[in-house]
PDB file of C-alpha atoms and ligand atoms in Angstrom:
ATOM      1  CA  MET A   1      38.734 -16.253 -18.604  1.00 51.00           C
ATOM      2  CA  SER A   2      42.495 -15.827 -18.883  1.00 56.00           C
ATOM      3  CA  PHE A   3      44.278 -12.604 -19.561  1.00 79.00           C
ATOM      4  CA  ASP A   4      47.833 -11.859 -20.651  1.00 91.00           C
ATOM      5  CA  ARG A   5      49.650  -9.996 -17.857  1.00 94.00           C
ATOM      6  CA  ASN A   6      51.468  -7.799 -20.355  1.00 95.00           C
ATOM      7  CA  GLY A   7      48.579  -7.457 -22.784  1.00 95.00           C
ATOM      8  CA  GLU A   8      46.047  -4.647 -22.809  1.00 93.00           C
ATOM      9  CA  CYS A   9      43.475  -4.682 -20.050  1.00 93.00           C
ATOM     10  CA  TRP A  10      39.962  -5.816 -20.968  1.00 90.00           C
ATOM     11  CA  CYS A  11      38.552  -2.533 -19.693  1.00 90.00           C
ATOM     12  CA  GLY A  12      39.860  -0.514 -22.641  1.00 87.00           C
ATOM     13  CA  SER A  13      42.033   1.768 -20.508  1.00 88.00           C
ATOM     14  CA  GLY A  14      44.991   1.047 -22.816  1.00 90.00           C
ATOM     15  CA  LYS A  15      47.037   0.063 -19.755  1.00 93.00           C
ATOM     16  CA  LYS A  16      48.725  -3.323 -19.333  1.00 95.00           C
ATOM     17  CA  TYR A  17      46.444  -5.866 -17.685  1.00 95.00           C
ATOM     18  CA  LYS A  18      48.864  -6.347 -14.764  1.00 96.00           C
ATOM     19  CA  LYS A  19      48.820  -2.578 -14.102  1.00 95.00           C
ATOM     20  CA  CYS A  20      45.045  -2.298 -14.427  1.00 94.00           C
ATOM     21  CA  HIS A  21      42.355  -4.889 -13.609  1.00 94.00           C
ATOM     22  CA  MET A  22      44.554  -7.897 -12.783  1.00 96.00           C
ATOM     23  CA  ALA A  23      44.465  -7.378  -9.024  1.00 96.00           C
ATOM     24  CA  PHE A  24      40.723  -6.690  -9.319  1.00 97.00           C
ATOM     25  CA  ASP A  25      40.120  -9.982 -11.147  1.00 96.00           C
ATOM     26  CA  ASP A  26      42.262 -11.880  -8.629  1.00 97.00           C
ATOM     27  CA  LYS A  27      40.156 -10.409  -5.836  1.00 97.00           C
ATOM     28  CA  LEU A  28      36.963 -11.508  -7.607  1.00 97.00           C
ATOM     29  CA  GLU A  29      38.311 -15.064  -7.816  1.00 97.00           C
ATOM     30  CA  LEU A  30      39.015 -15.017  -4.100  1.00 98.00           C
ATOM     31  CA  PHE A  31      35.395 -14.079  -3.333  1.00 98.00           C
ATOM     32  CA  LYS A  32      34.182 -16.763  -5.711  1.00 98.00           C
ATOM     33  CA  LYS A  33      36.137 -19.366  -3.742  1.00 98.00           C
ATOM     34  CA  ARG A  34      34.476 -18.069  -0.587  1.00 97.00           C
ATOM     35  CA  GLY A  35      31.105 -18.895  -2.130  1.00 98.00           C
ATOM     36  CA  TYR A  36      29.964 -15.483  -3.381  1.00 98.00           C
ATOM     37  CA  LYS A  37      27.985 -15.029  -6.571  1.00 98.00           C
ATOM     38  CA  LEU A  38      30.077 -12.699  -8.729  1.00 98.00           C
ATOM     39  CA  PRO A  39      28.785  -9.944 -10.998  1.00 98.00           C
ATOM     40  CA  THR A  40      29.391 -10.642 -14.689  1.00 97.00           C
ATOM     41  CA  LYS A  41      31.919  -8.518 -16.612  1.00 94.00           C
ATOM     42  CA  ALA A  42      28.992  -6.761 -18.359  1.00 96.00           C
ATOM     43  CA  MET A  43      27.932  -5.447 -14.951  1.00 98.00           C
ATOM     44  CA  ILE A  44      31.324  -3.785 -14.442  1.00 97.00           C
ATOM     45  CA  LYS A  45      31.690  -0.615 -16.476  1.00 97.00           C
ATOM     46  CA  THR A  46      34.984   0.559 -17.977  1.00 95.00           C
ATOM     47  CA  PRO A  47      36.328   4.069 -17.291  1.00 94.00           C
ATOM     48  CA  ALA A  48      35.250   5.231 -20.770  1.00 95.00           C
ATOM     49  CA  GLN A  49      31.731   3.875 -20.254  1.00 97.00           C
ATOM     50  CA  ILE A  50      31.506   5.548 -16.849  1.00 98.00           C
ATOM     51  CA  GLU A  51      32.459   8.861 -18.455  1.00 98.00           C
ATOM     52  CA  GLY A  52      29.636   8.434 -20.981  1.00 98.00           C
ATOM     53  CA  ILE A  53      27.088   7.454 -18.344  1.00 99.00           C
ATOM     54  CA  LYS A  54      28.057  10.511 -16.288  1.00 99.00           C
ATOM     55  CA  LYS A  55      27.266  12.770 -19.255  1.00 98.00           C
ATOM     56  CA  ALA A  56      23.833  11.212 -19.608  1.00 99.00           C
ATOM     57  CA  ALA A  57      23.329  11.626 -15.866  1.00 99.00           C
ATOM     58  CA  VAL A  58      24.089  15.361 -15.994  1.00 99.00           C
ATOM     59  CA  VAL A  59      21.334  15.851 -18.588  1.00 99.00           C
ATOM     60  CA  ASN A  60      18.928  13.573 -16.704  1.00 99.00           C
ATOM     61  CA  ASN A  61      19.456  15.607 -13.516  1.00 99.00           C
ATOM     62  CA  GLY A  62      19.003  18.837 -15.462  1.00 99.00           C
ATOM     63  CA  LEU A  63      15.744  17.504 -16.870  1.00 99.00           C
ATOM     64  CA  LEU A  64      14.312  16.685 -13.440  1.00 98.00           C
ATOM     65  CA  ASP A  65      15.409  20.128 -12.180  1.00 98.00           C
ATOM     66  CA  TYR A  66      13.748  21.756 -15.199  1.00 98.00           C
ATOM     67  CA  ILE A  67      10.508  19.960 -14.366  1.00 98.00           C
ATOM     68  CA  GLU A  68      10.831  20.837 -10.681  1.00 98.00           C
ATOM     69  CA  GLU A  69      10.936  24.559 -11.566  1.00 98.00           C
ATOM     70  CA  ARG A  70       7.724  24.330 -13.575  1.00 98.00           C
ATOM     71  CA  ILE A  71       5.466  21.725 -11.976  1.00 98.00           C
ATOM     72  CA  LYS A  72       2.428  23.167 -10.205  1.00 98.00           C
ATOM     73  CA  ALA A  73      -1.307  22.816  -9.698  1.00 98.00           C
ATOM     74  CA  GLY A  74      -3.194  23.351 -12.961  1.00 98.00           C
ATOM     75  CA  ALA A  75      -0.480  21.850 -15.155  1.00 98.00           C
ATOM     76  CA  SER A  76      -1.335  18.618 -16.936  1.00 99.00           C
ATOM     77  CA  THR A  77       0.995  15.636 -17.006  1.00 99.00           C
ATOM     78  CA  GLU A  78       1.078  16.188 -20.784  1.00 98.00           C
ATOM     79  CA  ASP A  79       2.655  19.595 -20.030  1.00 99.00           C
ATOM     80  CA  ILE A  80       5.397  17.800 -18.073  1.00 99.00           C
ATOM     81  CA  ASP A  81       6.041  15.579 -21.088  1.00 99.00           C
ATOM     82  CA  LYS A  82       6.285  18.684 -23.314  1.00 98.00           C
ATOM     83  CA  TRP A  83       8.870  20.227 -20.966  1.00 99.00           C
ATOM     84  CA  ALA A  84      10.853  16.980 -21.171  1.00 99.00           C
ATOM     85  CA  VAL A  85      10.740  16.927 -24.975  1.00 98.00           C
ATOM     86  CA  GLU A  86      11.866  20.549 -25.117  1.00 98.00           C
ATOM     87  CA  PHE A  87      14.699  20.101 -22.578  1.00 98.00           C
ATOM     88  CA  LEU A  88      16.055  16.931 -24.173  1.00 98.00           C
ATOM     89  CA  ALA A  89      16.069  18.486 -27.658  1.00 98.00           C
ATOM     90  CA  ALA A  90      17.936  21.537 -26.360  1.00 98.00           C
ATOM     91  CA  ASN A  91      20.561  19.245 -24.808  1.00 98.00           C
ATOM     92  CA  ASN A  92      21.084  16.865 -27.756  1.00 98.00           C
ATOM     93  CA  ALA A  93      19.714  14.033 -25.674  1.00 98.00           C
ATOM     94  CA  HIS A  94      16.985  11.458 -26.131  1.00 98.00           C
ATOM     95  CA  SER A  95      14.335   9.881 -23.994  1.00 99.00           C
ATOM     96  CA  ALA A  96      14.926   6.159 -23.581  1.00 98.00           C
ATOM     97  CA  ASP A  97      11.259   5.741 -22.655  1.00 98.00           C
ATOM     98  CA  LEU A  98       9.837   6.998 -25.953  1.00 98.00           C
ATOM     99  CA  ASN A  99       8.867   3.978 -28.087  1.00 98.00           C
ATOM    100  CA  TYR A 100      10.330   1.576 -25.518  1.00 98.00           C
ATOM    101  CA  GLN A 101       8.202  -1.533 -26.067  1.00 98.00           C
ATOM    102  CA  GLY A 102       5.654   0.817 -27.562  1.00 97.00           C
ATOM    103  CA  TYR A 103       5.633   3.313 -24.667  1.00 98.00           C
ATOM    104  CA  PRO A 104       4.092   6.473 -26.166  1.00 98.00           C
ATOM    105  CA  LYS A 105       5.717   9.315 -24.175  1.00 98.00           C
ATOM    106  CA  SER A 106       9.121  10.668 -23.103  1.00 99.00           C
ATOM    107  CA  ILE A 107       8.755  10.321 -19.320  1.00 98.00           C
ATOM    108  CA  CYS A 108       6.501   8.585 -16.824  1.00 99.00           C
ATOM    109  CA  THR A 109       4.211  10.670 -14.607  1.00 99.00           C
ATOM    110  CA  SER A 110       2.631   8.638 -11.812  1.00 99.00           C
ATOM    111  CA  VAL A 111       0.068  10.508  -9.715  1.00 99.00           C
ATOM    112  CA  ASN A 112      -1.253   9.361  -6.284  1.00 99.00           C
ATOM    113  CA  ASP A 113      -2.351   5.703  -6.576  1.00 98.00           C
ATOM    114  CA  VAL A 114      -0.364   5.229  -9.796  1.00 99.00           C
ATOM    115  CA  VAL A 115       2.675   3.198  -8.757  1.00 99.00           C
ATOM    116  CA  CYS A 116       4.735   3.670 -11.947  1.00 99.00           C
ATOM    117  CA  HIS A 117       4.559   4.008 -15.741  1.00 98.00           C
ATOM    118  CA  GLY A 118       1.856   6.670 -15.612  1.00 98.00           C
ATOM    119  CA  ILE A 119       1.380   7.967 -19.156  1.00 98.00           C
ATOM    120  CA  PRO A 120       1.351  11.760 -19.511  1.00 98.00           C
ATOM    121  CA  SER A 121      -2.070  13.002 -20.600  1.00 98.00           C
ATOM    122  CA  GLU A 122      -3.776  16.346 -21.047  1.00 98.00           C
ATOM    123  CA  LYS A 123      -6.685  14.863 -19.104  1.00 98.00           C
ATOM    124  CA  VAL A 124      -4.608  14.471 -15.941  1.00 98.00           C
ATOM    125  CA  ILE A 125      -4.512  17.930 -14.353  1.00 98.00           C
ATOM    126  CA  LEU A 126      -2.407  18.278 -11.224  1.00 98.00           C
ATOM    127  CA  LYS A 127      -4.247  19.609  -8.206  1.00 98.00           C
ATOM    128  CA  GLU A 128      -3.324  20.793  -4.742  1.00 98.00           C
ATOM    129  CA  GLY A 129      -2.410  17.837  -2.512  1.00 98.00           C
ATOM    130  CA  ASP A 130      -1.375  15.448  -5.307  1.00 98.00           C
ATOM    131  CA  ILE A 131       1.862  13.527  -5.085  1.00 98.00           C
ATOM    132  CA  VAL A 132       3.533  12.893  -8.432  1.00 98.00           C
ATOM    133  CA  ASN A 133       6.480  10.769  -9.454  1.00 99.00           C
ATOM    134  CA  VAL A 134       8.295  11.867 -12.594  1.00 99.00           C
ATOM    135  CA  ASP A 135      10.656   9.203 -13.922  1.00 99.00           C
ATOM    136  CA  ALA A 136      13.127  10.026 -16.680  1.00 99.00           C
ATOM    137  CA  THR A 137      15.698   7.897 -18.462  1.00 99.00           C
ATOM    138  CA  THR A 138      18.017   9.913 -20.681  1.00 99.00           C
ATOM    139  CA  GLU A 139      20.270   8.673 -23.464  1.00 99.00           C
ATOM    140  CA  VAL A 140      23.298  10.662 -24.614  1.00 98.00           C
ATOM    141  CA  ASP A 141      25.641   9.156 -27.252  1.00 98.00           C
ATOM    142  CA  GLY A 142      24.503   5.633 -26.443  1.00 98.00           C
ATOM    143  CA  PHE A 143      24.818   5.937 -22.661  1.00 99.00           C
ATOM    144  CA  TYR A 144      21.902   5.918 -20.218  1.00 99.00           C
ATOM    145  CA  ALA A 145      20.994   7.347 -16.804  1.00 99.00           C
ATOM    146  CA  ASP A 146      17.725   6.805 -14.956  1.00 99.00           C
ATOM    147  CA  ALA A 147      16.185   8.668 -12.008  1.00 99.00           C
ATOM    148  CA  SER A 148      12.860   9.709 -10.576  1.00 99.00           C
ATOM    149  CA  ARG A 149      11.644  12.184  -7.998  1.00 98.00           C
ATOM    150  CA  MET A 150       8.446  12.853  -6.105  1.00 98.00           C
ATOM    151  CA  TYR A 151       6.857  16.271  -6.393  1.00 98.00           C
ATOM    152  CA  ILE A 152       4.251  17.409  -3.892  1.00 98.00           C
ATOM    153  CA  ILE A 153       1.698  19.796  -5.381  1.00 98.00           C
ATOM    154  CA  GLY A 154       0.927  22.600  -2.932  1.00 97.00           C
ATOM    155  CA  ASN A 155      -0.237  21.526   0.506  1.00 97.00           C
ATOM    156  CA  ALA A 156      -0.631  17.772   0.818  1.00 98.00           C
ATOM    157  CA  SER A 157      -1.977  15.750   3.733  1.00 98.00           C
ATOM    158  CA  ASP A 158       0.426  14.730   6.489  1.00 98.00           C
ATOM    159  CA  ASP A 159      -0.094  11.097   5.443  1.00 98.00           C
ATOM    160  CA  ALA A 160       0.921  11.850   1.858  1.00 98.00           C
ATOM    161  CA  LYS A 161       3.944  13.880   2.941  1.00 98.00           C
ATOM    162  CA  ARG A 162       5.032  11.119   5.332  1.00 98.00           C
ATOM    163  CA  LEU A 163       4.822   8.514   2.562  1.00 99.00           C
ATOM    164  CA  VAL A 164       6.953  10.665   0.251  1.00 99.00           C
ATOM    165  CA  GLU A 165       9.565  11.305   2.955  1.00 98.00           C
ATOM    166  CA  GLU A 166       9.763   7.729   4.202  1.00 99.00           C
ATOM    167  CA  THR A 167      10.039   6.411   0.647  1.00 99.00           C
ATOM    168  CA  LYS A 168      13.061   8.660   0.162  1.00 99.00           C
ATOM    169  CA  LYS A 169      14.420   7.231   3.409  1.00 99.00           C
ATOM    170  CA  CYS A 170      13.896   3.731   1.984  1.00 99.00           C
ATOM    171  CA  LEU A 171      16.080   4.657  -0.985  1.00 99.00           C
ATOM    172  CA  GLU A 172      18.731   6.135   1.323  1.00 99.00           C
ATOM    173  CA  ILE A 173      18.708   3.035   3.497  1.00 98.00           C
ATOM    174  CA  GLY A 174      19.192   0.947   0.359  1.00 98.00           C
ATOM    175  CA  ILE A 175      22.100   3.136  -0.734  1.00 98.00           C
ATOM    176  CA  ALA A 176      23.736   2.720   2.680  1.00 98.00           C
ATOM    177  CA  GLN A 177      23.947  -1.016   1.932  1.00 98.00           C
ATOM    178  CA  VAL A 178      26.150  -0.411  -1.110  1.00 98.00           C
ATOM    179  CA  LYS A 179      29.478  -1.524   0.390  1.00 98.00           C
ATOM    180  CA  PRO A 180      32.041  -2.596  -2.222  1.00 98.00           C
ATOM    181  CA  TRP A 181      33.647  -5.994  -1.556  1.00 98.00           C
ATOM    182  CA  GLU A 182      31.384  -6.418   1.441  1.00 98.00           C
ATOM    183  CA  SER A 183      27.662  -6.458   0.686  1.00 98.00           C
ATOM    184  CA  VAL A 184      25.568  -8.235  -1.937  1.00 98.00           C
ATOM    185  CA  ILE A 185      22.706  -6.871  -4.051  1.00 98.00           C
ATOM    186  CA  GLY A 186      20.160  -8.675  -1.863  1.00 98.00           C
ATOM    187  CA  ASP A 187      21.235  -6.683   1.195  1.00 98.00           C
ATOM    188  CA  ILE A 188      19.766  -3.555  -0.401  1.00 99.00           C
ATOM    189  CA  GLY A 189      16.235  -4.908  -0.609  1.00 98.00           C
ATOM    190  CA  LYS A 190      16.431  -6.599   2.762  1.00 98.00           C
ATOM    191  CA  ALA A 191      17.152  -3.246   4.431  1.00 98.00           C
ATOM    192  CA  ILE A 192      14.514  -1.370   2.412  1.00 99.00           C
ATOM    193  CA  GLU A 193      11.808  -3.906   3.174  1.00 98.00           C
ATOM    194  CA  ALA A 194      12.567  -3.939   6.883  1.00 98.00           C
ATOM    195  CA  TYR A 195      12.349  -0.147   7.075  1.00 99.00           C
ATOM    196  CA  ALA A 196       9.192   0.103   4.953  1.00 99.00           C
ATOM    197  CA  HIS A 197       7.436  -2.450   7.139  1.00 98.00           C
ATOM    198  CA  LYS A 198       8.551  -0.607  10.267  1.00 98.00           C
ATOM    199  CA  CYS A 199       6.762   2.455   8.854  1.00 98.00           C
ATOM    200  CA  GLY A 200       3.619   0.387   8.273  1.00 98.00           C
ATOM    201  CA  TYR A 201       4.042   0.445   4.497  1.00 99.00           C
ATOM    202  CA  SER A 202       4.412  -2.293   1.881  1.00 99.00           C
ATOM    203  CA  VAL A 203       6.914  -2.819  -0.921  1.00 99.00           C
ATOM    204  CA  VAL A 204       5.891  -3.415  -4.533  1.00 98.00           C
ATOM    205  CA  GLU A 205       7.638  -6.583  -5.707  1.00 98.00           C
ATOM    206  CA  GLU A 206       6.876  -6.674  -9.428  1.00 98.00           C
ATOM    207  CA  PHE A 207       9.325  -3.903 -10.375  1.00 98.00           C
ATOM    208  CA  CYS A 208      12.981  -3.759  -9.433  1.00 98.00           C
ATOM    209  CA  GLY A 209      16.027  -1.567  -9.726  1.00 98.00           C
ATOM    210  CA  HIS A 210      18.437  -2.630 -12.454  1.00 98.00           C
ATOM    211  CA  GLY A 211      21.837  -2.281 -14.010  1.00 99.00           C
ATOM    212  CA  VAL A 212      21.944   0.702 -16.366  1.00 99.00           C
ATOM    213  CA  GLY A 213      24.460   2.366 -18.666  1.00 98.00           C
ATOM    214  CA  LEU A 214      24.697   0.859 -22.134  1.00 98.00           C
ATOM    215  CA  LYS A 215      20.954   0.196 -22.166  1.00 98.00           C
ATOM    216  CA  MET A 216      18.075   1.379 -19.999  1.00 98.00           C
ATOM    217  CA  HIS A 217      17.668  -2.016 -18.369  1.00 98.00           C
ATOM    218  CA  GLU A 218      20.595  -4.315 -17.680  1.00 98.00           C
ATOM    219  CA  ASN A 219      21.398  -6.973 -15.133  1.00 98.00           C
ATOM    220  CA  PRO A 220      21.471  -7.302 -12.204  1.00 98.00           C
ATOM    221  CA  TYR A 221      17.966  -7.103 -10.813  1.00 98.00           C
ATOM    222  CA  VAL A 222      18.069  -4.899  -7.728  1.00 98.00           C
ATOM    223  CA  TYR A 223      15.288  -6.104  -5.460  1.00 98.00           C
ATOM    224  CA  HIS A 224      13.554  -3.844  -2.976  1.00 98.00           C
ATOM    225  CA  PHE A 225      12.626  -6.777  -0.745  1.00 98.00           C
ATOM    226  CA  ASN A 226      14.566  -9.714   0.661  1.00 98.00           C
ATOM    227  CA  PRO A 227      15.021 -11.959  -2.383  1.00 97.00           C
ATOM    228  CA  ASN A 228      15.985 -14.985  -0.253  1.00 96.00           C
ATOM    229  CA  GLU A 229      18.478 -16.144  -2.861  1.00 97.00           C
ATOM    230  CA  LYS A 230      22.148 -15.736  -3.644  1.00 98.00           C
ATOM    231  CA  THR A 231      22.746 -12.317  -5.252  1.00 98.00           C
ATOM    232  CA  GLU A 232      25.779 -10.615  -6.769  1.00 98.00           C
ATOM    233  CA  LEU A 233      28.665  -9.269  -4.724  1.00 98.00           C
ATOM    234  CA  ILE A 234      28.818  -5.480  -5.029  1.00 98.00           C
ATOM    235  CA  VAL A 235      32.129  -4.323  -6.543  1.00 98.00           C
ATOM    236  CA  PRO A 236      33.548  -1.039  -7.902  1.00 97.00           C
ATOM    237  CA  GLY A 237      32.506  -0.163 -11.452  1.00 97.00           C
ATOM    238  CA  MET A 238      28.951  -1.459 -11.152  1.00 98.00           C
ATOM    239  CA  VAL A 239      26.266   1.036 -12.188  1.00 99.00           C
ATOM    240  CA  PHE A 240      22.690   0.349 -11.154  1.00 99.00           C
ATOM    241  CA  THR A 241      19.507   1.975  -9.963  1.00 99.00           C
ATOM    242  CA  ILE A 242      17.675   1.623  -6.675  1.00 99.00           C
ATOM    243  CA  GLU A 243      14.032   2.686  -7.059  1.00 99.00           C
ATOM    244  CA  PRO A 244      11.705   1.424  -4.334  1.00 99.00           C
ATOM    245  CA  MET A 245       7.973   1.708  -4.913  1.00 99.00           C
ATOM    246  CA  ILE A 246       6.361   1.971  -1.490  1.00 99.00           C
ATOM    247  CA  ASN A 247       2.634   1.655  -0.869  1.00 99.00           C
ATOM    248  CA  GLN A 248       0.639   3.232   1.914  1.00 98.00           C
ATOM    249  CA  GLY A 249      -1.643   0.191   2.049  1.00 98.00           C
ATOM    250  CA  ARG A 250      -1.242  -3.254   0.546  1.00 98.00           C
ATOM    251  CA  LYS A 251       1.517  -4.203  -1.869  1.00 98.00           C
ATOM    252  CA  ASP A 252      -0.873  -5.551  -4.511  1.00 98.00           C
ATOM    253  CA  ILE A 253      -0.980  -3.797  -7.857  1.00 98.00           C
ATOM    254  CA  PHE A 254      -2.709  -4.127 -11.196  1.00 98.00           C
ATOM    255  CA  ILE A 255      -1.995  -2.851 -14.682  1.00 98.00           C
ATOM    256  CA  ASP A 256      -4.651  -0.582 -16.105  1.00 98.00           C
ATOM    257  CA  ALA A 257      -6.256  -2.460 -19.001  1.00 97.00           C
ATOM    258  CA  LYS A 258      -7.130   0.883 -20.647  1.00 95.00           C
ATOM    259  CA  ASN A 259      -3.547   1.417 -21.786  1.00 96.00           C
ATOM    260  CA  GLY A 260      -1.580  -1.676 -20.726  1.00 97.00           C
ATOM    261  CA  TRP A 261       1.052   0.458 -18.960  1.00 98.00           C
ATOM    262  CA  GLU A 262      -0.165   2.269 -15.881  1.00 98.00           C
ATOM    263  CA  VAL A 263       0.471   0.345 -12.692  1.00 98.00           C
ATOM    264  CA  LYS A 264      -1.910   1.176  -9.829  1.00 98.00           C
ATOM    265  CA  THR A 265      -2.423   0.080  -6.241  1.00 99.00           C
ATOM    266  CA  LYS A 266      -5.257  -2.422  -5.949  1.00 98.00           C
ATOM    267  CA  ASP A 267      -6.613  -0.715  -2.824  1.00 98.00           C
ATOM    268  CA  HIS A 268      -6.264   2.734  -4.511  1.00 98.00           C
ATOM    269  CA  LYS A 269      -4.160   4.013  -1.631  1.00 98.00           C
ATOM    270  CA  LEU A 270      -1.129   6.180  -2.361  1.00 99.00           C
ATOM    271  CA  SER A 271       2.202   4.931  -3.706  1.00 99.00           C
ATOM    272  CA  ALA A 272       5.534   6.762  -3.858  1.00 99.00           C
ATOM    273  CA  GLN A 273       8.894   6.145  -5.522  1.00 99.00           C
ATOM    274  CA  TRP A 274      12.354   7.676  -5.678  1.00 99.00           C
ATOM    275  CA  GLU A 275      15.083   6.463  -8.036  1.00 99.00           C
ATOM    276  CA  HIS A 276      18.807   7.169  -8.277  1.00 99.00           C
ATOM    277  CA  THR A 277      21.473   5.827 -10.633  1.00 99.00           C
ATOM    278  CA  LEU A 278      24.563   4.851  -8.611  1.00 98.00           C
ATOM    279  CA  LEU A 279      28.180   4.130  -9.473  1.00 99.00           C
ATOM    280  CA  VAL A 280      29.965   1.805  -7.057  1.00 98.00           C
ATOM    281  CA  THR A 281      33.388   3.222  -6.149  1.00 98.00           C
ATOM    282  CA  GLU A 282      36.315   1.767  -4.163  1.00 96.00           C
ATOM    283  CA  THR A 283      34.931   3.143  -0.934  1.00 96.00           C
ATOM    284  CA  GLY A 284      31.178   3.348  -1.365  1.00 97.00           C
ATOM    285  CA  CYS A 285      29.129   4.823  -4.130  1.00 98.00           C
ATOM    286  CA  GLU A 286      28.619   7.979  -6.118  1.00 98.00           C
ATOM    287  CA  ILE A 287      25.100   9.111  -6.939  1.00 99.00           C
ATOM    288  CA  LEU A 288      25.171   9.930 -10.649  1.00 99.00           C
ATOM    289  CA  SER A 289      21.534  10.718 -11.280  1.00 98.00           C
ATOM    290  CA  LYS A 290      18.920  11.718  -8.755  1.00 98.00           C
TER     291      LYS A 290
HETATM  292  N1  MF3 B 301      12.419   4.663 -16.037  1.00 71.98           N
HETATM  293  C1  MF3 B 301      11.837   3.372 -15.804  1.00 71.98           C
HETATM  294  C2  MF3 B 301      12.738   2.593 -14.856  1.00 71.98           C
HETATM  295  O1  MF3 B 301      13.039   3.123 -13.831  1.00 71.98           O
HETATM  296  C3  MF3 B 301      11.489   2.617 -17.005  1.00 71.98           C
HETATM  297  C4  MF3 B 301      10.624   3.344 -17.955  1.00 71.98           C
HETATM  298  S1  MF3 B 301       9.523   2.281 -18.663  1.00 71.98           S
HETATM  299  C5  MF3 B 301       8.999   3.085 -20.020  1.00 71.98           C
HETATM  300  O2  MF3 B 301      13.206   1.502 -15.055  1.00 71.98           O
HETATM  301  F1  MF3 B 301       8.174   2.313 -20.597  1.00 71.98           F
HETATM  302  F2  MF3 B 301       8.514   4.225 -19.689  1.00 71.98           F
HETATM  303  F3  MF3 B 301       9.996   3.312 -20.816  1.00 71.98           F
HETATM  304 CO1   CO B 302      14.944   2.406 -13.412  1.00 71.98          CO
HETATM  305 CO1   CO B 303      13.324   5.183 -14.011  1.00 71.98          CO
END
């Protein structure tokens, strides 16, 4: 790609290329010569796109807070979906999940041995001791943010609480690997996997973090294990999720044939997940949605 020094920058800032992303692109070229795999331009968001993604993130955070205030024993996962529908409508926002490849609800509610993509249902009533992941992806004016949290219902077992806490630690350890111009995407998973194994847990490999912003799912894949392959250099402007799914027992999963969506642990032991949407900055990263 060649750019005119005095022309407008490709990022849409309206500034001259030489005053905007020229030094950035030169730096990328330097890393390419050193043998790094570079992120594509689509993985690097422009200032205007970042502004849009941040607005979606504010609503997504508000939605998970709204759920946090209401979730309790006796509520059904269908109730959680209703709260999501009501919050999104009040905030002129949309669920990216609804109708995504035929997905029937506005959020995912994954209880106990459900790893992810649990479908809200009035038949699933939360009870004391359950651990629940609520995953929400919100769209505002064509921009997307994606996050999930664990909620512990009442008093849970020490084992369940430990899994929830250590899974959050896995996410934090992954985030600590986000070092612009220094680390690569694969470093994130390598660190998460090492920590999860140290805890005696396993990492689900079938589902990854992902670029996000103009769609719910974009490149790159963000692995939660050591991918053992060349992965993209992390640079400012990238927006992606980290969302490790950590199992108490074995890593093996299956998809429930009843609905074609719900992912469960094969050994029916517990699974937990936390997800943040991150923006890579010059010095580290900013958590946009959590
Ligand atoms: N929020 C999920 C993710 O973290 C994806 C939702 S899948 C859907 O990538 F089917 F529910 F939309
Ligand atoms: Co995600
Ligand atoms: Co998500």
